[in-house]
Each structure stands twice: as C-alpha cells, then as structure tokens.
C-alpha cells in the first residue's frame, strides 16, 4: 500500500478507529511479501492488500476483533487446502488497533477533578477538563497534556459539543452544582459512552434516578451510571478519592472484553 503513513494520519485527524495489518514473515510461496500492509476500518472497508483471497478475509475478521477488544493480534497461517491454495506457504502478520485511546471528559475542575486529571498524566487517557465557572482556569495549574475547556451554562449545547461521544468516551461529573450535574447526566444518557460516573451519595443517586424516570422519561434511570464513583479502597481527601476514581477508570479500560 502506497502512502500508508499519510492514510493513517488522515484517520488519526478524524479520530476514526482503524486496524493496521502488516505482514511480518513469508515462507515458501505466498501471495504477499514482508511489509505488505492493509488498513481495515470498523465497517470492514480496506485500504491496501496482503494478497487477497481467504487469507485477507481472515485478516479482516481478526482486524475487527482487534478493534473491538483494543488489543494487538499476531497471527500465522499455512496456505493449504483451507485457503484453497496448495502452495504450502506460510504467512505471519501483526494487527495493530489505532486511534482507540480512551478520552475522559471531566466535568468539574474542583479539588477532586483537578487531582484526577493530574493522576491520569502519562496513562493511556486523554483528558479534557471542563468547567463553567468564569475565569476558573486562571488559578488552575495542570500538565499541558490536559485540555482545559471553558463552557457556558447559559448555552447548554456547549456542554454536549465539548464531548466526543462513542465507545472510547469516559465521562465523569463532579461539578459545583447539583442541577448542572443532573443536566449533564441526562445529556450523557442520550449518547454513547464507555463509562459514565457521578460523584455523590447513594441518596443523590436515588434522587437523580427518580428525576430521570419521572421528569426526563429516561426509563433506565441511573442504572447505567456509576454512583458513587471510585473503588472502595478507603480515604476521603481529594487526592485519595481521586486515586480511587483513577484506579476504577484504569480497571474499566484494561479489563478483558466479554465475548
């Protein structure tokens, strides 16, 4: 495949998940050569080729698995009768999922929110720290890798526009205002997320659950919202709470996909 680096760059700029298939070894007669490459998208569109035929179909299926499970796959196939080929060659390739970094949209740049953002530096998570308080970020010092985003409550659409919804989207709600918390939770439940968490007590969860069902006609209520957030490891300072939340986020990110 020509210009595969440029093609990958295009997908990266669009934040579109793809899998890169690269042939790493060829033995005997094979329909491809070492370094043959193919890009596979989630809808099974392909760019480039590793030789066509059943070998390529197998690679495409494995590429989809790599994307769904967000893991690298190494495969080896002998080109015998199963592939309707009698050459007896052997092909090995590696499949690398790309553009699947988890993105955390953290609503509320208070003490706990900023601690969570700081702890996630140098992890797979891309963090966007969002707050509606005017001038709030002028007093907050966080790593340059963290995106700070000022939004306006008066134009609530800006909250939704600040999020890239999808299977790699993690949302945490820790704002200074319960009414804003509720609006963000209601908004998030109408979109796709990998993780949706709300800081608060069990009482707050019950109250929000009733409001979602009765006022917003969201039948599932809070059943898809993690509240309270964080693993039960103890500690109640902002940093200790942040550690428990970050541990929970990493646990969700790294846990195996159930087939």
Coordinates of N, CA and C in Angstrom, one line a residue:
X1 N 0.8 -1.2 0.0 CA 0.0 0.0 0.0 C 0.9 1.3 0.0
X2 N 0.6 2.1 -0.9 CA 1.4 3.4 -1.0 C 0.8 4.4 -0.1
X3 N 1.7 5.2 0.5 CA 1.3 6.4 1.3 C 0.5 5.9 2.5
X4 N 0.8 4.8 3.1 CA 0.0 4.3 4.2 C 0.2 5.2 5.4
X5 N 1.3 5.8 5.6 CA 1.5 6.8 6.7 C 0.6 7.9 6.6
X6 N 0.5 8.5 5.4 CA -0.4 9.6 5.1 C -1.9 9.2 5.4
X7 N -2.2 8.0 4.9 CA -3.6 7.5 5.1 C -3.9 7.3 6.6
X8 N -2.9 6.8 7.4 CA -3.1 6.7 8.8 C -3.3 8.0 9.5
X9 N -2.5 9.0 9.0 CA -2.6 10.3 9.5 C -4.0 10.9 9.3
X10 N -4.6 10.6 8.2 CA -5.9 11.1 7.9 C -7.0 10.5 8.9
X11 N -6.8 9.2 9.1 CA -7.7 8.6 10.1 C -7.5 9.1 11.5
X12 N -6.3 9.4 11.8 CA -6.0 10.0 13.1 C -6.6 11.3 13.3
X13 N -6.5 12.2 12.3 CA -7.1 13.5 12.4 C -8.6 13.5 12.5
X14 N -9.2 12.4 12.0 CA -10.7 12.3 12.1 C -11.1 11.4 13.3
X15 N -10.1 11.0 14.1 CA -10.3 10.2 15.3 C -11.1 8.9 14.9
X16 N -10.8 8.4 13.8 CA -11.5 7.2 13.3 C -10.7 5.9 13.6
X17 N -11.3 5.0 14.4 CA -10.5 3.8 14.7 C -10.2 2.9 13.5
X18 N -9.0 2.5 13.4 CA -8.7 1.6 12.3 C -7.7 0.5 12.8
X19 N -7.5 -0.5 12.0 CA -6.5 -1.5 12.4 C -5.5 -1.6 11.2
X20 N -4.2 -1.6 11.6 CA -3.2 -1.8 10.6 C -2.7 -3.2 10.6
X21 N -2.8 -3.8 9.4 CA -2.3 -5.2 9.3 C -1.0 -5.2 8.5
X22 N 0.1 -5.7 9.1 CA 1.4 -5.7 8.5 C 1.9 -7.2 8.4
X23 N 2.3 -7.6 7.2 CA 2.9 -8.9 7.1 C 4.4 -8.9 7.6
X24 N 4.7 -9.8 8.5 CA 6.0 -9.8 9.2 C 6.9 -10.9 8.7
X25 N 6.3 -12.0 8.1 CA 7.1 -13.1 7.6 C 6.4 -13.8 6.5
X26 N 7.1 -14.2 5.5 CA 6.6 -15.1 4.4 C 7.6 -16.2 4.2
X27 N 7.0 -17.4 4.2 CA 7.8 -18.6 4.0 C 7.2 -19.4 2.8
X28 N 8.1 -19.8 1.8 CA 7.6 -20.5 0.7 C 6.7 -19.6 -0.2
X29 N 5.9 -20.2 -1.0 CA 5.0 -19.4 -1.9 C 3.9 -18.7 -1.1
X30 N 3.8 -17.5 -1.4 CA 2.7 -16.7 -0.7 C 2.3 -15.5 -1.6
X31 N 1.1 -15.1 -1.4 CA 0.5 -14.0 -2.3 C 1.0 -12.6 -1.9
X32 N 1.9 -12.5 -1.0 CA 2.3 -11.2 -0.5 C 3.8 -11.2 -0.2
X33 N 4.3 -10.1 0.2 CA 5.7 -10.0 0.6 C 5.8 -9.4 2.0
X34 N 6.9 -9.6 2.7 CA 7.1 -8.9 4.0 C 6.9 -7.4 3.9
X35 N 6.2 -6.8 4.8 CA 5.9 -5.4 4.9 C 4.7 -5.0 4.1
X36 N 4.0 -6.0 3.4 CA 2.7 -5.7 2.8 C 1.8 -5.2 3.9
X37 N 1.0 -4.2 3.6 CA 0.1 -3.6 4.6 C -1.3 -3.4 4.1
X38 N -2.2 -3.4 5.1 CA -3.6 -3.2 4.8 C -4.2 -2.5 6.0
X39 N -5.0 -1.4 5.8 CA -5.8 -0.8 6.8 C -7.2 -1.2 6.8
X40 N -7.8 -1.6 7.9 CA -9.2 -2.0 8.0 C -9.9 -1.1 8.9
X41 N -11.1 -0.7 8.5 CA -12.0 0.2 9.3 C -13.0 -0.7 10.0
X42 N -13.8 0.0 10.9 CA -14.8 -0.8 11.7 C -15.9 -1.3 10.8
X43 N -16.1 -0.7 9.6 CA -17.2 -1.2 8.7 C -16.6 -2.2 7.7
X44 N -15.3 -2.6 7.9 CA -14.6 -3.6 7.0 C -14.2 -3.0 5.7
X45 N -14.2 -1.7 5.6 CA -13.6 -1.1 4.4 C -12.1 -1.3 4.5
X46 N -11.4 -1.6 3.4 CA -10.0 -1.8 3.4 C -9.2 -0.9 2.5
X47 N -8.0 -0.6 2.9 CA -7.1 0.2 2.1 C -5.8 -0.6 2.0
X48 N -5.3 -0.9 0.8 CA -4.2 -1.8 0.6 C -4.6 -3.2 0.6
X49 N -3.6 -4.1 0.5 CA -3.9 -5.5 0.4 C -2.7 -6.4 1.0
X50 N -3.0 -7.6 1.5 CA -2.0 -8.5 1.8 C -2.1 -9.7 1.0
X51 N -2.7 -9.6 -0.2 CA -2.7 -10.6 -1.2 C -4.0 -11.1 -1.6
X52 N -5.1 -10.7 -1.0 CA -6.4 -11.1 -1.4 C -6.8 -12.5 -0.9
X53 N -7.9 -13.0 -1.4 CA -8.3 -14.4 -1.1 C -8.7 -14.6 0.4
X54 N -8.8 -15.9 0.8 CA -9.2 -16.2 2.1 C -8.3 -15.7 3.2
X55 N -7.0 -15.6 2.9 CA -6.0 -15.1 3.8 C -6.4 -13.7 4.2
X56 N -6.8 -12.9 3.2 CA -7.1 -11.5 3.5 C -8.5 -11.4 4.3
X57 N -9.4 -12.3 3.9 CA -10.7 -12.3 4.7 C -10.4 -12.6 6.1
X58 N -9.5 -13.6 6.4 CA -9.2 -13.9 7.8 C -8.6 -12.7 8.5
X59 N -7.7 -12.0 7.8 CA -7.1 -10.9 8.4 C -8.1 -9.8 8.7
X60 N -9.0 -9.6 7.8 CA -10.0 -8.6 8.1 C -10.9 -8.9 9.3
X61 N -11.3 -10.2 9.4 CA -12.1 -10.6 10.6 C -11.3 -10.4 11.9
X62 N -10.0 -10.7 11.8 CA -9.2 -10.6 13.0 C -8.9 -9.1 13.3
X63 N -8.9 -8.3 12.3 CA -8.7 -6.8 12.5 C -9.9 -6.3 13.2
X64 N -11.1 -6.7 12.9 CA -12.3 -6.3 13.6 C -12.3 -6.7 15.0
X65 N -11.8 -7.9 15.3 CA -11.7 -8.4 16.7 C -10.7 -7.5 17.4
X66 N -9.6 -7.1 16.8 CA -8.6 -6.3 17.4 C -9.1 -4.9 17.8
X67 N -10.0 -4.4 16.9 CA -10.6 -3.1 17.1 C -11.6 -3.2 18.3
X68 N -12.4 -4.3 18.3 CA -13.5 -4.4 19.3 C -12.8 -4.6 20.7
X69 N -11.7 -5.3 20.7 CA -11.1 -5.6 22.0 C -9.9 -4.7 22.3
X70 N -9.6 -3.9 21.4 CA -8.5 -2.9 21.5 C -7.2 -3.6 22.0
X71 N -6.8 -4.6 21.2 CA -5.6 -5.3 21.5 C -4.8 -5.7 20.2
X72 N -3.5 -5.9 20.4 CA -2.7 -6.3 19.2 C -2.8 -7.8 19.0
X73 N -3.0 -8.2 17.8 CA -3.1 -9.6 17.5 C -2.0 -10.1 16.5
X74 N -1.3 -11.2 16.9 CA -0.3 -11.8 16.0 C -0.9 -13.1 15.4
X75 N -0.8 -13.3 14.1 CA -1.4 -14.5 13.5 C -0.4 -15.1 12.6
X76 N -0.6 -16.4 12.4 CA 0.2 -17.2 11.5 C -0.7 -18.2 10.8
X77 N -0.6 -18.3 9.4 CA -1.4 -19.2 8.6 C -0.6 -19.9 7.6
X78 N -0.8 -21.2 7.5 CA -0.2 -22.0 6.5 C -1.2 -22.1 5.3
X79 N -0.8 -21.8 4.1 CA -1.7 -21.7 3.0 C -1.9 -23.0 2.3
X80 N -2.7 -23.8 3.0 CA -3.1 -25.2 2.4 C -4.5 -25.2 1.9
X81 N -5.1 -26.4 1.9 CA -6.4 -26.6 1.4 C -7.5 -25.7 2.0
X82 N -7.3 -25.3 3.3 CA -8.3 -24.5 3.9 C -8.4 -23.1 3.2
X83 N -7.3 -22.7 2.6 CA -7.3 -21.4 1.9 C -7.4 -21.6 0.4
X84 N -7.8 -22.8 0.0 CA -7.9 -23.1 -1.4 C -6.6 -22.9 -2.2
X85 N -5.5 -23.1 -1.5 CA -4.2 -23.0 -2.1 C -3.4 -24.2 -1.8
X86 N -2.6 -24.6 -2.7 CA -1.8 -25.8 -2.5 C -0.3 -25.5 -2.4
X87 N 0.1 -24.2 -2.4 CA 1.5 -23.9 -2.4 C 2.2 -24.2 -1.1
X88 N 1.4 -24.3 0.0 CA 2.1 -24.7 1.2 C 2.9 -23.6 1.9
X89 N 2.8 -22.4 1.4 CA 3.5 -21.3 2.0 C 2.9 -20.9 3.4
X90 N 3.6 -20.1 4.1 CA 3.2 -19.6 5.4 C 3.4 -18.1 5.5
X91 N 2.3 -17.5 6.1 CA 2.3 -16.0 6.2 C 2.1 -15.7 7.7
X92 N 2.8 -14.8 8.2 CA 2.6 -14.2 9.6 C 2.4 -12.7 9.5
X93 N 1.4 -12.3 10.3 CA 1.2 -10.8 10.3 C 0.8 -10.3 11.7
X94 N 0.9 -9.1 11.9 CA 0.5 -8.4 13.1 C -0.5 -7.4 12.8
X95 N -1.5 -7.3 13.7 CA -2.6 -6.4 13.6 C -2.6 -5.4 14.8
X96 N -2.5 -4.1 14.5 CA -2.4 -3.1 15.5 C -3.6 -2.2 15.4
X97 N -4.5 -2.1 16.5 CA -5.6 -1.2 16.5 C -5.1 0.2 16.8
X98 N -5.6 1.2 16.1 CA -5.2 2.6 16.3 C -6.3 3.5 16.5
X99 N -6.0 4.7 17.1 CA -7.0 5.8 17.4 C -8.1 5.3 18.3
X100 N -7.7 4.4 19.3 CA -8.6 3.9 20.3 C -8.2 4.4 21.7
X101 N -7.5 5.4 21.8 CA -7.1 5.9 23.2 C -8.4 6.4 23.9
X102 N -8.5 5.9 25.2 CA -9.7 6.4 25.9 C -9.6 7.9 26.1
X103 N -10.8 8.6 26.0 CA -10.8 10.0 26.3 C -11.8 10.3 27.5
X104 N -11.2 11.0 28.4 CA -12.0 11.3 29.6 C -12.5 12.8 29.5
X105 N -13.8 13.0 29.6 CA -14.4 14.3 29.7 C -14.8 14.5 31.1
X106 N -14.1 15.3 31.8 CA -14.2 15.5 33.2 C -14.9 16.9 33.5
X107 N -16.2 16.8 33.9 CA -16.9 18.0 34.2 C -16.8 18.4 35.6
X108 N -16.1 19.5 35.9 CA -15.9 20.0 37.2 C -14.4 20.0 37.6
X109 N -13.8 21.2 37.5 CA -12.4 21.4 37.8 C -12.2 21.8 39.2
X110 N -12.8 21.1 40.2 CA -12.6 21.4 41.6 C -11.4 20.6 42.1
X111 N -11.4 20.5 43.4 CA -10.2 19.8 44.0 C -10.1 18.4 43.6
X112 N -11.2 17.6 43.6 CA -11.1 16.2 43.2 C -10.9 16.1 41.7
X113 N -11.6 16.9 40.9 CA -11.4 16.9 39.4 C -10.0 17.2 39.0
X114 N -9.4 18.2 39.5 CA -8.0 18.5 39.1 C -7.0 17.4 39.6
X115 N -7.3 16.8 40.7 CA -6.4 15.7 41.2 C -6.5 14.5 40.2
X116 N -7.8 14.2 39.8 CA -8.0 13.1 38.9 C -7.2 13.4 37.6
X117 N -7.3 14.6 37.1 CA -6.6 15.0 35.8 C -5.1 14.8 35.9
X118 N -4.6 15.3 37.1 CA -3.1 15.2 37.3 C -2.7 13.7 37.4
X119 N -3.4 12.9 38.0 CA -3.1 11.5 38.2 C -3.1 10.7 36.9
X120 N -3.9 11.2 35.9 CA -4.0 10.5 34.6 C -2.9 10.9 33.6
X121 N -2.1 11.8 34.0 CA -1.0 12.2 33.1 C -0.1 10.9 32.9
X122 N 0.4 10.7 31.7 CA 1.2 9.5 31.4 C 0.5 8.2 31.5
X123 N -0.8 8.2 31.4 CA -1.6 7.0 31.3 C -2.2 7.0 29.8
X124 N -2.9 6.0 29.4 CA -3.5 6.0 28.1 C -4.6 7.1 27.9
X125 N -5.1 7.6 29.0 CA -6.2 8.5 28.9 C -5.8 9.9 28.4
X126 N -6.6 10.4 27.4 CA -6.6 11.8 27.0 C -7.6 12.5 27.9
X127 N -7.3 13.6 28.5 CA -8.2 14.2 29.5 C -8.6 15.6 29.0
X128 N -9.9 15.9 29.1 CA -10.4 17.2 28.8 C -11.1 17.7 30.1
X129 N -10.6 18.7 30.7 CA -11.1 19.2 32.0 C -12.1 20.4 31.7
X130 N -13.3 20.2 32.1 CA -14.4 21.1 31.6 C -15.0 21.8 32.8
X131 N -15.2 23.1 32.8 CA -15.8 23.9 33.9 C -16.6 25.1 33.3
X132 N -17.7 25.5 34.0 CA -18.5 26.6 33.5 C -18.3 27.9 34.3
X133 N -17.4 27.8 35.4 CA -17.2 29.0 36.2 C -16.2 30.0 35.5
X134 N -16.7 31.2 35.3 CA -15.9 32.2 34.6 C -14.6 32.5 35.2
X135 N -13.5 32.4 34.4 CA -12.2 32.7 34.9 C -11.6 31.6 35.8
X136 N -12.3 30.5 36.0 CA -11.8 29.5 36.9 C -10.5 28.9 36.6
X137 N -10.2 28.7 35.3 CA -8.9 28.0 34.9 C -7.7 28.9 35.1
X138 N -7.9 30.2 35.4 CA -6.7 31.1 35.6 C -6.0 30.7 36.9
X139 N -6.6 30.0 37.8 CA -6.0 29.6 39.0 C -5.6 28.2 39.1
X140 N -5.8 27.5 38.0 CA -5.5 26.0 38.0 C -4.3 25.7 37.1
X141 N -3.3 25.0 37.8 CA -2.1 24.6 37.1 C -2.1 23.1 36.9
X142 N -2.2 22.7 35.6 CA -2.2 21.3 35.3 C -1.2 21.0 34.1
X143 N -0.9 19.8 33.9 CA 0.0 19.4 32.8 C -0.5 19.9 31.5
X144 N 0.4 20.3 30.6 CA 0.0 20.8 29.3 C -0.7 19.8 28.4
X145 N -0.6 18.5 28.8 CA -1.3 17.5 28.0 C -2.8 17.5 28.3
X146 N -3.2 18.1 29.4 CA -4.7 18.2 29.8 C -5.3 19.4 29.1
X147 N -6.4 19.1 28.4 CA -7.1 20.2 27.7 C -8.1 20.9 28.7
X148 N -8.0 22.2 28.8 CA -8.9 22.9 29.7 C -10.0 23.6 28.8
X149 N -11.2 23.4 29.2 CA -12.3 23.8 28.3 C -13.3 24.6 29.1
X150 N -13.5 25.9 28.8 CA -14.5 26.7 29.5 C -15.8 26.7 28.7
X151 N -16.9 26.4 29.4 CA -18.2 26.3 28.7 C -19.2 27.2 29.5
X152 N -20.3 27.5 28.8 CA -21.3 28.4 29.4 C -22.6 27.7 29.7
X153 N -23.0 27.8 31.0 CA -24.3 27.1 31.3 C -25.5 27.7 30.6
X154 N -25.4 29.0 30.3 CA -26.5 29.7 29.6 C -26.7 29.1 28.2
X155 N -25.7 28.5 27.6 CA -25.9 27.9 26.3 C -25.5 26.4 26.5
X156 N -26.4 25.6 27.0 CA -26.1 24.3 27.5 C -25.6 23.4 26.3
X157 N -25.8 23.7 25.1 CA -25.3 22.9 24.0 C -23.8 22.8 24.0
X158 N -23.2 23.8 24.6 CA -21.7 23.8 24.6 C -21.2 22.6 25.4
X159 N -22.0 22.2 26.4 CA -21.6 21.0 27.2 C -21.5 19.8 26.3
X160 N -22.5 19.6 25.5 CA -22.5 18.5 24.6 C -21.5 18.6 23.5
X161 N -21.2 19.8 23.0 CA -20.2 20.0 22.0 C -18.8 19.7 22.5
X162 N -18.6 19.8 23.8 CA -17.3 19.6 24.4 C -16.9 18.1 24.4
X163 N -17.8 17.2 24.2 CA -17.6 15.8 24.3 C -17.6 15.1 22.9
X164 N -16.6 14.2 22.8 CA -16.6 13.3 21.6 C -17.2 12.0 22.0
X165 N -18.5 11.8 21.7 CA -19.2 10.6 22.2 C -18.8 9.4 21.5
X166 N -18.9 8.2 22.1 CA -18.6 7.0 21.4 C -18.0 5.9 22.4
X167 N -17.5 4.8 21.9 CA -17.1 3.7 22.7 C -15.8 4.0 23.5
X168 N -15.1 5.0 23.1 CA -13.9 5.4 23.9 C -14.1 6.6 24.8
X169 N -15.4 7.0 24.9 CA -15.7 8.1 25.7 C -16.0 7.8 27.2
X170 N -15.3 8.4 28.1 CA -15.5 8.3 29.5 C -15.9 9.6 30.0
X171 N -17.0 9.7 30.8 CA -17.5 10.9 31.3 C -17.6 10.9 32.9
X172 N -17.0 11.9 33.5 CA -17.1 12.0 35.0 C -17.8 13.3 35.3
X173 N -18.7 13.3 36.2 CA -19.5 14.5 36.5 C -19.2 14.9 38.0
X174 N -18.5 16.0 38.2 CA -18.1 16.4 39.5 C -18.3 17.9 39.6
X175 N -19.3 18.5 39.1 CA -19.4 20.0 39.1 C -19.8 20.5 40.5
X176 N -19.8 21.8 40.6 CA -20.1 22.5 41.9 C -21.6 22.7 42.1
X177 N -22.4 22.2 41.2 CA -23.8 22.5 41.2 C -24.6 21.2 40.9
X178 N -25.5 20.8 41.8 CA -26.3 19.5 41.6 C -27.2 19.6 40.3
X179 N -27.7 20.8 40.1 CA -28.6 21.0 38.9 C -27.8 20.8 37.6
X180 N -26.6 21.3 37.6 CA -25.7 21.1 36.4 C -25.4 19.6 36.3
X181 N -25.0 19.0 37.4 CA -24.7 17.5 37.4 C -25.9 16.8 36.8
X182 N -27.1 17.1 37.2 CA -28.2 16.3 36.6 C -28.4 16.5 35.1
X183 N -28.2 17.8 34.7 CA -28.4 18.0 33.2 C -27.3 17.3 32.4
X184 N -26.1 17.2 32.9 CA -25.0 16.6 32.2 C -25.3 15.0 32.2
X185 N -25.8 14.5 33.3 CA -26.1 13.1 33.3 C -27.2 12.7 32.3
X186 N -28.2 13.6 32.3 CA -29.4 13.4 31.4 C -28.9 13.4 29.9
X187 N -28.0 14.4 29.7 CA -27.5 14.5 28.3 C -26.6 13.3 27.9
X188 N -25.8 12.9 28.8 CA -24.9 11.8 28.6 C -25.6 10.5 28.3
X189 N -26.7 10.3 29.0 CA -27.5 9.1 28.8 C -28.2 9.0 27.5
X190 N -28.2 10.1 26.8 CA -28.8 10.1 25.4 C -27.7 9.9 24.4
X191 N -26.5 9.7 24.8 CA -25.4 9.5 23.9 C -24.6 8.2 24.3
X192 N -23.6 7.8 23.4 CA -22.8 6.6 23.7 C -21.6 7.0 24.5
X193 N -21.4 6.2 25.6 CA -20.2 6.3 26.5 C -19.7 5.0 26.9
X194 N -18.4 4.9 27.2 CA -17.9 3.6 27.7 C -18.1 3.6 29.2
X195 N -18.0 4.8 29.8 CA -18.1 4.9 31.3 C -18.8 6.2 31.6
X196 N -19.7 6.2 32.5 CA -20.4 7.4 32.9 C -20.5 7.4 34.4
X197 N -19.8 8.3 35.1 CA -19.7 8.3 36.5 C -20.1 9.7 37.1
X198 N -20.7 9.6 38.3 CA -21.2 10.8 39.0 C -20.7 10.7 40.5
X199 N -20.2 11.8 40.9 CA -19.8 11.9 42.3 C -21.0 12.2 43.2
X200 N -21.1 11.6 44.3 CA -22.2 11.8 45.2 C -22.6 10.6 46.0
X201 N -23.6 10.8 46.9 CA -24.0 9.8 47.8 C -25.1 8.9 47.2
X202 N -25.4 7.8 47.9 CA -26.5 6.9 47.4 C -27.8 7.7 47.4
X203 N -28.0 8.6 48.3 CA -29.2 9.4 48.3 C -29.3 10.3 47.1
X204 N -28.2 10.9 46.6 CA -28.2 11.6 45.4 C -28.5 10.8 44.2
X205 N -28.0 9.5 44.2 CA -28.3 8.6 43.1 C -29.8 8.3 43.1
X206 N -30.4 8.0 44.2 CA -31.8 7.7 44.2 C -32.7 8.9 43.7
X207 N -32.3 10.1 44.2 CA -33.0 11.3 43.8 C -32.9 11.6 42.3
X208 N -31.7 11.4 41.7 CA -31.5 11.6 40.3 C -32.2 10.5 39.5
X209 N -32.2 9.3 40.1 CA -32.9 8.2 39.4 C -34.4 8.5 39.2
X210 N -35.0 9.0 40.3 CA -36.5 9.3 40.2 C -36.7 10.5 39.2
X211 N -35.8 11.5 39.2 CA -36.0 12.6 38.3 C -35.8 12.2 36.9
X212 N -34.9 11.3 36.6 CA -34.6 10.9 35.2 C -35.8 10.1 34.7
X213 N -36.4 9.3 35.5 CA -37.6 8.5 35.1 C -38.8 9.3 35.0
X214 N -39.1 10.1 36.0 CA -40.4 10.9 36.0 C -40.4 12.2 35.2
X215 N -39.2 12.9 35.2 CA -39.2 14.2 34.5 C -38.6 14.1 33.1
X216 N -37.7 13.2 32.9 CA -37.0 13.1 31.6 C -37.4 11.9 30.8
X217 N -38.3 11.1 31.3 CA -38.8 9.9 30.6 C -37.6 9.0 30.2
X218 N -36.6 8.9 31.0 CA -35.4 8.0 30.7 C -35.7 6.8 31.6
X219 N -36.2 5.8 31.0 CA -36.7 4.6 31.7 C -35.6 3.9 32.5
X220 N -34.4 3.9 32.0 CA -33.4 3.1 32.8 C -32.9 3.9 34.0
X221 N -33.2 5.2 34.1 CA -32.8 6.0 35.2 C -31.3 6.0 35.4
X222 N -30.8 5.7 36.6 CA -29.4 5.7 36.9 C -28.8 4.4 36.7
X223 N -29.4 3.4 36.1 CA -28.9 2.0 36.1 C -27.6 2.0 35.3
X224 N -27.4 2.9 34.4 CA -26.1 2.9 33.6 C -25.1 4.0 34.0
X225 N -25.3 4.5 35.3 CA -24.4 5.5 35.8 C -23.8 4.9 37.1
X226 N -22.4 5.1 37.1 CA -21.7 4.7 38.3 C -21.8 5.8 39.3
X227 N -22.4 5.5 40.5 CA -22.5 6.5 41.5 C -22.7 5.7 42.8
X228 N -21.9 5.9 43.8 CA -20.7 6.8 43.9 C -19.6 6.3 43.0
X229 N -18.7 7.1 42.6 CA -17.5 6.7 41.8 C -16.4 6.4 42.7
X230 N -15.5 5.6 42.1 CA -14.2 5.2 42.8 C -14.3 3.8 43.4
X231 N -13.2 3.1 43.4 CA -13.1 1.8 44.1 C -13.1 2.0 45.6
X232 N -13.7 1.1 46.3 CA -13.8 1.2 47.8 C -12.5 0.9 48.5
X233 N -11.5 1.7 48.3 CA -10.2 1.4 48.9 C -9.9 2.3 50.2
X234 N -10.9 3.2 50.5 CA -10.7 4.0 51.7 C -10.1 5.3 51.4
X235 N -10.2 6.2 52.4 CA -9.6 7.6 52.3 C -10.7 8.6 51.8
X236 N -10.6 9.8 52.3 CA -11.6 10.8 52.0 C -11.1 12.2 51.6
X237 N -9.8 12.3 51.5 CA -9.2 13.5 51.0 C -9.4 13.6 49.5
X238 N -9.3 14.8 48.9 CA -9.4 14.9 47.4 C -8.5 14.0 46.7
X239 N -7.2 13.9 47.1 CA -6.3 13.1 46.4 C -6.6 11.6 46.6
X240 N -7.0 11.2 47.8 CA -7.3 9.8 48.0 C -8.6 9.4 47.2
X241 N -9.6 10.2 47.1 CA -10.7 10.0 46.3 C -10.3 9.9 44.8
X242 N -9.5 10.8 44.4 CA -9.0 10.8 43.0 C -8.3 9.5 42.7
X243 N -7.5 9.0 43.6 CA -6.8 7.8 43.4 C -7.7 6.6 43.1
X244 N -8.8 6.6 44.0 CA -9.8 5.5 43.8 C -10.5 5.6 42.5
X245 N -10.8 6.8 42.0 CA -11.5 7.0 40.8 C -10.6 6.7 39.6
X246 N -9.4 7.1 39.6 CA -8.4 6.8 38.6 C -8.2 5.2 38.5
X247 N -8.1 4.6 39.6 CA -8.0 3.1 39.6 C -9.2 2.5 39.0
X248 N -10.4 3.0 39.2 CA -11.6 2.5 38.6 C -11.6 2.7 37.1
X249 N -11.2 3.9 36.6 CA -11.1 4.1 35.2 C -10.1 3.2 34.5
X250 N -8.9 3.0 35.1 CA -7.9 2.1 34.5 C -8.4 0.7 34.5
X251 N -9.2 0.3 35.6 CA -9.7 -1.1 35.6 C -10.7 -1.3 34.5
X252 N -11.5 -0.3 34.2 CA -12.5 -0.5 33.1 C -11.8 -0.5 31.8
X253 N -10.8 0.3 31.6 CA -10.0 0.4 30.4 C -9.3 -0.9 30.1
X254 N -8.7 -1.5 31.1 CA -7.9 -2.7 30.9 C -8.6 -4.0 31.0
X255 N -9.8 -4.0 31.5 CA -10.5 -5.3 31.7 C -10.8 -6.0 30.4
X256 N -10.7 -7.3 30.4 CA -10.9 -8.0 29.1 C -12.3 -7.8 28.6
X257 N -12.5 -7.8 27.3 CA -13.8 -7.7 26.7 C -14.5 -9.1 26.8
X258 N -15.8 -9.1 27.3 CA -16.5 -10.3 27.4 C -17.1 -10.7 26.1
X259 N -16.8 -11.9 25.6 CA -17.3 -12.3 24.3 C -18.7 -12.9 24.4

